[in-house]
XYZ file of C-alpha atoms in Angstrom:
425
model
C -11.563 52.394 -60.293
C -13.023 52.051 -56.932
C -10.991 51.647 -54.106
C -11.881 49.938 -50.529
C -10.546 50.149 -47.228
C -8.721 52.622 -45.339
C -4.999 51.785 -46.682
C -6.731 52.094 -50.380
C -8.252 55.365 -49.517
C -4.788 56.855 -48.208
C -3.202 55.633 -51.154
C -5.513 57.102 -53.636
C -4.481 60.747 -52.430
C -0.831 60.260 -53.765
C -2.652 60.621 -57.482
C -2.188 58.516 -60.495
C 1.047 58.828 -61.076
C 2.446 55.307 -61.999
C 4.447 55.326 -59.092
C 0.942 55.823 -57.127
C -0.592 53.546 -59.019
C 1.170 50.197 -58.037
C 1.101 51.505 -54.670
C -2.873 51.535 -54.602
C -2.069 47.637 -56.216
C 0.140 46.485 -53.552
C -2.221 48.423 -50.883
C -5.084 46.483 -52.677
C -3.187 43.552 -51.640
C -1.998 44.199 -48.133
C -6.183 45.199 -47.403
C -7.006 41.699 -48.869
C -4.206 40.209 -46.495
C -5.030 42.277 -43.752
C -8.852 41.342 -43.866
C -7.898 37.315 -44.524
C -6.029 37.482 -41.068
C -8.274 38.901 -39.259
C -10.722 36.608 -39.649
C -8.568 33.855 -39.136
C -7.928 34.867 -35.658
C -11.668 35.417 -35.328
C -11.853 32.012 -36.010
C -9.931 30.552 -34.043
C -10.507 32.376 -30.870
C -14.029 30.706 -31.253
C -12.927 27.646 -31.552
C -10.344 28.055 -28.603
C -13.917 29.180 -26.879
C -16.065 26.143 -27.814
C -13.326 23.706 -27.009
C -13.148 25.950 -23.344
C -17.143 25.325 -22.854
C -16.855 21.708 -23.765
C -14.380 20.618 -21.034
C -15.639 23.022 -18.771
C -19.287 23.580 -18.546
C -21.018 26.537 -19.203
C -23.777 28.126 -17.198
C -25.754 29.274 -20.076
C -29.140 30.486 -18.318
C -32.344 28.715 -19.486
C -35.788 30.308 -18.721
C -38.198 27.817 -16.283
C -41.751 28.238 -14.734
C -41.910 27.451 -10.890
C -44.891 24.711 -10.903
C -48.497 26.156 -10.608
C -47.344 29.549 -11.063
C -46.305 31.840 -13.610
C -43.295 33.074 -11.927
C -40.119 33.097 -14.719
C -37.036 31.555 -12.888
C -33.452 31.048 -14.185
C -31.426 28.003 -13.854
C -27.967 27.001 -14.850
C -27.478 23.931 -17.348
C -25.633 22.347 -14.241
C -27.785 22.698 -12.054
C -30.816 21.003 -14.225
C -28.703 17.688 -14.286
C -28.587 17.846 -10.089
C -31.160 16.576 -7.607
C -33.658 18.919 -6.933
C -31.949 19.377 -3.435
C -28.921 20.165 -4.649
C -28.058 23.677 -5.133
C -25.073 24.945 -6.762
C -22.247 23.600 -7.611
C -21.627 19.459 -5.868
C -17.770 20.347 -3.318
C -15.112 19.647 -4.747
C -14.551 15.875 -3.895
C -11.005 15.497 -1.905
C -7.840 13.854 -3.121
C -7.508 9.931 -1.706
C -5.275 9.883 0.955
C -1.951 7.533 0.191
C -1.403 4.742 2.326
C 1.982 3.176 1.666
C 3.590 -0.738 2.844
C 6.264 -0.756 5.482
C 9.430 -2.927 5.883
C 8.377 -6.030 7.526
C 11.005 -8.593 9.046
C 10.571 -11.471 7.237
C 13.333 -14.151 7.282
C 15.414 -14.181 4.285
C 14.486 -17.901 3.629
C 12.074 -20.615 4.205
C 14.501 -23.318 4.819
C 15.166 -24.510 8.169
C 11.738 -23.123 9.497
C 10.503 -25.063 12.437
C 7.040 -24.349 14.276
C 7.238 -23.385 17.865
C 6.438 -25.930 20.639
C 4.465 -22.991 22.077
C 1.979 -23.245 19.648
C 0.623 -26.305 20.635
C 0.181 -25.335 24.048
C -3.272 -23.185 22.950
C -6.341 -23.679 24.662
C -7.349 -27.253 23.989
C -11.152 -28.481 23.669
C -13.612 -30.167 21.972
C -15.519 -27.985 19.135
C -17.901 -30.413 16.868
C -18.843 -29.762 13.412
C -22.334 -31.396 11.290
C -20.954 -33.398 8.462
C -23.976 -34.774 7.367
C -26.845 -31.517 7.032
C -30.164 -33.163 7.556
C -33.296 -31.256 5.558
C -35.349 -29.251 7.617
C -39.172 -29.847 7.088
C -39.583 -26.149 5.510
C -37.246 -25.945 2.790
C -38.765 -26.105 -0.252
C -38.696 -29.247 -3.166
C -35.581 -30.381 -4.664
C -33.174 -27.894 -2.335
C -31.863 -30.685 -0.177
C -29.094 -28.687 0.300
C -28.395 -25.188 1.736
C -25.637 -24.485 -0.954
C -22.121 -24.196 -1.438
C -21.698 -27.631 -3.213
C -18.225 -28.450 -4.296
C -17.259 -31.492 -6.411
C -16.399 -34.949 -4.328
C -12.844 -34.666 -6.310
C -12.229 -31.139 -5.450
C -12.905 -32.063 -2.013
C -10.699 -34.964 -1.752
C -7.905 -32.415 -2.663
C -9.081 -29.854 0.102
C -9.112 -32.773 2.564
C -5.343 -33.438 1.933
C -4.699 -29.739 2.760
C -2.188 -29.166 6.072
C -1.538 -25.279 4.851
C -3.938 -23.530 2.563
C -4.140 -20.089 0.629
C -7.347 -19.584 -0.590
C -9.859 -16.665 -1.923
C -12.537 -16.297 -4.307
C -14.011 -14.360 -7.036
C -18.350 -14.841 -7.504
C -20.727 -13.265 -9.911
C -17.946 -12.132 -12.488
C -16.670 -9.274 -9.930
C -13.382 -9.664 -10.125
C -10.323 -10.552 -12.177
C -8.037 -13.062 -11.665
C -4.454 -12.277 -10.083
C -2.053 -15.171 -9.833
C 0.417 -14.985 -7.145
C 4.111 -13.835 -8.069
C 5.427 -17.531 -8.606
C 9.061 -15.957 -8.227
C 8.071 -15.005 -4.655
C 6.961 -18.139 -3.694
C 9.847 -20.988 -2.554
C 9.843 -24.166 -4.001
C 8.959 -25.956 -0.768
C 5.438 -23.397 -0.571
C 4.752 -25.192 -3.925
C 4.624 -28.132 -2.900
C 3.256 -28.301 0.483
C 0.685 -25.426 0.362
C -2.498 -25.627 -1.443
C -3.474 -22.301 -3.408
C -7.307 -22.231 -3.592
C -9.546 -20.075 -5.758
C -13.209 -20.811 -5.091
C -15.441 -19.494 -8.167
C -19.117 -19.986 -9.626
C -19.570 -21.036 -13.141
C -20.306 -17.766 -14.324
C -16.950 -16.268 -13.075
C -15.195 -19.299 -14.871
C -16.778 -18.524 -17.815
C -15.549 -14.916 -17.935
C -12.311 -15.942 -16.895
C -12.347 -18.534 -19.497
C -13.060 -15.872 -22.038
C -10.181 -13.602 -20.847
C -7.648 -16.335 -21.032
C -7.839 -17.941 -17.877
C -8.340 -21.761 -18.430
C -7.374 -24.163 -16.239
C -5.188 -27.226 -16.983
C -6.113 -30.749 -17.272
C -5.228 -30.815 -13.011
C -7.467 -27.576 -12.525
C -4.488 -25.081 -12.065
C -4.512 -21.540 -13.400
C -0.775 -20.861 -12.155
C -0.647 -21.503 -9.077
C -4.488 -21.714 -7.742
C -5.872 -24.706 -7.977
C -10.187 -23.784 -9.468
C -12.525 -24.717 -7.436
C -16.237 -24.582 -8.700
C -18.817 -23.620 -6.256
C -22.750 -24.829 -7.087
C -26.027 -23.792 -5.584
C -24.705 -20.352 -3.949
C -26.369 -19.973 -0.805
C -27.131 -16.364 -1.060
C -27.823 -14.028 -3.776
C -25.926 -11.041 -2.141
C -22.074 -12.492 -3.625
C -20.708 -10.694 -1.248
C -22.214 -12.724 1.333
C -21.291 -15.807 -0.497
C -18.043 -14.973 0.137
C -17.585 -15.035 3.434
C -18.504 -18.389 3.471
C -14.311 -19.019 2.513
C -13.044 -16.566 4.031
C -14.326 -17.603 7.718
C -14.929 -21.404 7.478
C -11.701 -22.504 6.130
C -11.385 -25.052 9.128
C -14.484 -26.308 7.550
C -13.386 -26.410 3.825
C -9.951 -27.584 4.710
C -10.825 -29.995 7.518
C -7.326 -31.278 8.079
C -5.575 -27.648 7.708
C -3.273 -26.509 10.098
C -2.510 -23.036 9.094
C -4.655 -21.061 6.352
C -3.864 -17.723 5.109
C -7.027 -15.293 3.126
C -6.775 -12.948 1.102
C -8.780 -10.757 -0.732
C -9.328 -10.918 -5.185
C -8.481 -7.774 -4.970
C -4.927 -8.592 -4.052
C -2.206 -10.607 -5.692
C 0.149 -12.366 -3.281
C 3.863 -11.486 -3.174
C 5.245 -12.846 -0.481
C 5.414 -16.382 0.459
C 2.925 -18.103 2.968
C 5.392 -19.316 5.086
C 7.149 -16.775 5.994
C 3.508 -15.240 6.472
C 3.047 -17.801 9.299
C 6.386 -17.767 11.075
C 6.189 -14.017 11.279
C 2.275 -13.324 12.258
C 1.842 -16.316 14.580
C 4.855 -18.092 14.948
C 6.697 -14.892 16.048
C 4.084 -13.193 17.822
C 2.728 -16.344 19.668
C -0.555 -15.980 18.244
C -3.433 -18.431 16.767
C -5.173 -15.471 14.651
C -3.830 -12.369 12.500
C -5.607 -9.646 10.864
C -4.220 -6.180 10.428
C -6.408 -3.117 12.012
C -8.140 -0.524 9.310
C -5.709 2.319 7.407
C -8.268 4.541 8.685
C -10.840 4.081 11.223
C -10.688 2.412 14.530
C -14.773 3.014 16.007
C -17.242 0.638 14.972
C -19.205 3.901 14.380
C -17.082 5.509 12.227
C -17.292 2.289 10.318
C -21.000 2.816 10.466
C -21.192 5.784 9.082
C -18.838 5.317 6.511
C -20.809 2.379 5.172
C -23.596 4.614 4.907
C -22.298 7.555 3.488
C -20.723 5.169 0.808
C -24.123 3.142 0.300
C -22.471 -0.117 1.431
C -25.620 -1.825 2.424
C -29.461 -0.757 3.513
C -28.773 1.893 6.265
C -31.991 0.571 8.142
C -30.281 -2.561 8.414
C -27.047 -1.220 9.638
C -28.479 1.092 12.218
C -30.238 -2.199 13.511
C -27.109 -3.873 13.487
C -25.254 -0.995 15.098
C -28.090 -0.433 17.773
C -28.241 -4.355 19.184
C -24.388 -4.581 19.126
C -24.789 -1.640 21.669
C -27.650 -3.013 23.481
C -25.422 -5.862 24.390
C -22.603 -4.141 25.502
C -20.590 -2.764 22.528
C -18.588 0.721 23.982
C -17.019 3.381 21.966
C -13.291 2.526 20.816
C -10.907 4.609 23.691
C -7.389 4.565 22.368
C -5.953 6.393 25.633
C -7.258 3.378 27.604
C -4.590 1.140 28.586
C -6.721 -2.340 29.109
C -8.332 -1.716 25.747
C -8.329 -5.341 24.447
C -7.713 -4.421 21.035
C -5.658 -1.843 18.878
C -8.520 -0.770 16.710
C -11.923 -2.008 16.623
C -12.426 -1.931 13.231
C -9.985 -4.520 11.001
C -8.764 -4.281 7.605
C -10.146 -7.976 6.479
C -8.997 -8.650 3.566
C -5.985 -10.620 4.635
C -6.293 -13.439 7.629
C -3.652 -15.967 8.862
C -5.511 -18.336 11.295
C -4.396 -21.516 12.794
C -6.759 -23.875 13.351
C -7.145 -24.212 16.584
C -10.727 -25.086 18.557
C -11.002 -20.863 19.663
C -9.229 -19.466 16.023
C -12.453 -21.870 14.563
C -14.755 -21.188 17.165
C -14.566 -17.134 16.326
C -14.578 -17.776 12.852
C -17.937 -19.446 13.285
C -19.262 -16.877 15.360
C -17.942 -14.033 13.188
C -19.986 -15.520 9.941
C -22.446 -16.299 12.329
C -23.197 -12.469 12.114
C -23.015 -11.620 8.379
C -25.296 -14.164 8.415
C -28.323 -12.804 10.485
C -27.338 -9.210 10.003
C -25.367 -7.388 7.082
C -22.074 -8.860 5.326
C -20.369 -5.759 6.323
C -17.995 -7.690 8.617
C -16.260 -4.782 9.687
C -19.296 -3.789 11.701
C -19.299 -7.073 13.074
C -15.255 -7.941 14.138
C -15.095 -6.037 17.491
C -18.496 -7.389 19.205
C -17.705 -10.939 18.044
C -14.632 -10.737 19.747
C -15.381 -9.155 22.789
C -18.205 -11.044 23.321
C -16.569 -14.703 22.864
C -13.725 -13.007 25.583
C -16.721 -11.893 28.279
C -18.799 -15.426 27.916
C -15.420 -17.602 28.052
C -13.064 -15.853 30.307
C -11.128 -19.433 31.343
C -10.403 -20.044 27.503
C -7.626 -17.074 25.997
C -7.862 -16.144 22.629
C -4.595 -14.961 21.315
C -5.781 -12.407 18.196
C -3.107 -10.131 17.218
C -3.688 -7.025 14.689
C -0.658 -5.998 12.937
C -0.240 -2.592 11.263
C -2.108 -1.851 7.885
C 1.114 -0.928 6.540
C 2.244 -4.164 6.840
C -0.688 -6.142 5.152
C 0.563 -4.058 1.938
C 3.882 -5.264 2.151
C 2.593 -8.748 1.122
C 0.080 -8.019 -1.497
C -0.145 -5.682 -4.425
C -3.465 -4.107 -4.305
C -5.476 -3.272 -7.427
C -9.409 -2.096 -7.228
C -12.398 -4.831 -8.145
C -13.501 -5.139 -11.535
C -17.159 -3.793 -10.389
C -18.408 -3.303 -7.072
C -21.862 -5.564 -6.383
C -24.951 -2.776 -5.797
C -25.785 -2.661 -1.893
C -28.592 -5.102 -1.264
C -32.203 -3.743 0.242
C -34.126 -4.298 3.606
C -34.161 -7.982 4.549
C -37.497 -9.610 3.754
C -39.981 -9.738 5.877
C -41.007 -13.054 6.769
């Protein structure tokens, strides 16, 4: 009988003695064993291998032909799926820096709160508004309106409004966060008006997720508010059409507080008010940027990031410095601001004729140039102080830290893709 293997071969010298002979079996057997292990581990070191290349990448080399010649060139599977100006491997992209809330002194209750005599004593003087639009002899048939139509009830609401909370959420890009109802007192309830402004689309998807409002219009605490005939097609633009006219949607306001749907409010509004204006004798609030503090800093970063049609914000950038935007100096002690760049999603205003005259002016610019409003903050201020030096505007910026004591953050659902070059008319 023929015998295999190197164990069966040493085993067949011993001769065929019986003794030998179930030797050579049981060496038959160990070969057999042997054999059926190794190949196991063969096995699975490959697939320990494949499972390596599959979360890793491989540069397995692939021939190529340079265009127009025959030159042979080799190039990586990685580097086939980059730009063609890309070479090598993309850096490594660097860990987020954390930004954490800080202890803020709000009082321990709402009761008893009384607003400040000094707060009436702000610059006093008439500002007038256009109720009534008229319709310009270029717009087009049947727009007899330039947008942002809310319902006659919804406005009867908004008209009875002396404090108001309000945000919004357009073109589906966002989900819906109620405020923490435990953090809000009883009297906030009832005397503040919590105001989500959506478009039907948005209600629809909220709808779908859950989200339907009462027979009153109430999702928790926001009250729904459906907006018609957007004015603009960028939604971020649209948006800033609550966030800075709130004096305009809540005519008879007194206070208003905005914040971001990216946020969900944890603290309640009037203890918001008594600490950022009441406290600080102020008529505006908005907390300076975790980060930057140069409108060109800003600039770039909206660019490197693809916020919005670089052309557009250089043009931006370039006439706020034609008309006498400076570089931010922090060692300069008559610097009129902290930071020139705000963090601005989260605003407490009260309504007073300057607080509404800035907001004007602010939207004023995200509506001739981009909706970045960061880009915009510091030259709408600065300007309004240098053309109305007899009439003080007292703006304070609190610490970023801070603004994320109130709110927990979360990220949009999507992010809207940065609109082109304005038309050309």
């Amino acid at each position: 009988m023929r015998t295999r293997g190197i164990i069966g071969a040493l085993l067949k010298s011993f001769g065929p003695s019986e003794h030998g002979t179930r030797l050579v079996r049981k060496g038959r057997k160990l070969g057999r064993f042997v054999r059926h292990k190794f190949w196991l581990w063969v096995f699975l070191f490959a697939a320990i291998f494949l499972i390596y290349l599959l979360l890793f990448g491989l540069n397995v080399h692939l021939p190529a032909k340079l265009e127009g010649s025959g030159t042979s060139i080799r190039i990586s599977a990685r580097q086939q799926i980059l730009p063609f100006h890309v070479v090598g491997r993309p850096p490594r992209r660097q860990h987020r820096k954390q930004y954490l809330p800080c202890e803020v002194g709000f009082l321990e209750s709402v009761e008893y709160l009384l607003e400040p005599k000094e707060v009436m004593n702000f610059t006093q003087f008439s500002l007038e508004f256009i109720d009534q639009e008229g319709i310009p002899s270029h717009r087009p048939p049947g727009f007899s309106r330039t947008g942002f139509d809310i319902d006659a009830k919804d406005k009867a609401y908004m008209n009875e409004c002396k404090i108001a909370v309000s945000s919004c959420i357009f073109g589906s890009s966002d989900f819906l966060r109620r405020p923490t109802s435990k953090k809000i007192s009883e009297y906030s309830k009832k005397n503040v008006c919590f105001v989500m402004f959506v478009d039907e689309q948005t209600l629809g998807k909220l709808s779908s997720e859950g989200h339907v409002p009462d027979d009153t219009g109430q999702i928790g605490l926001w009250k729904i508010v459906i907006v018609k005939k957007l004015p603009y097609e960028d939604m971020r633009r649209t948006g800033k059409v609550p966030k800075f006219l709130s004096h305009r949607l809540f005519p008879h306001s007194w206070y208003s507080i905005w914040l971001d749907s990216k946020m969900r409010l944890n603290t309640d509004p009037m203890l918001i008010i008594e600490y950022f204006l009441w406290r600080t004798k102020s008529e505006y609030a908005i907390s300076n940027h975790y980060d930057r503090h140069c409108v060109s800093e800003e600039v770039l970063q909206n660019k490197r990031l693809d916020k919005f049609n670089h052309t557009a914000i250089d043009e931006q950038f370039a006439f706020y410095q034609s008309d006498g935007l400076t570089k931010f100096d922090p060692s300069d002690p008559n610097t009129p601001l902290p930071s020139y760049v705000p963090e601005g999603s989260f605003i407490v205003r009260a309504h007073t004729p300057i607080s509404n005259l800035f907001s004007c002016l602010w939207f004023n610019e995200v509506d001739r140039f981009t909706s970045r409003d960061q880009l915009s903050f510091a030259y709408t201020y600065l300007k309004l102080r240098r053309m109305n030096p007899d009439r003080p505007f007292y703006l304070s910026m609190f610490k970023d830290c801070e603004r994320r004591a109130l709110v927990k953050l979360f990220r949009h659902r999507e992010e809207p893709s940065p609109p082109g070059p304005p038309p050309v008319i």
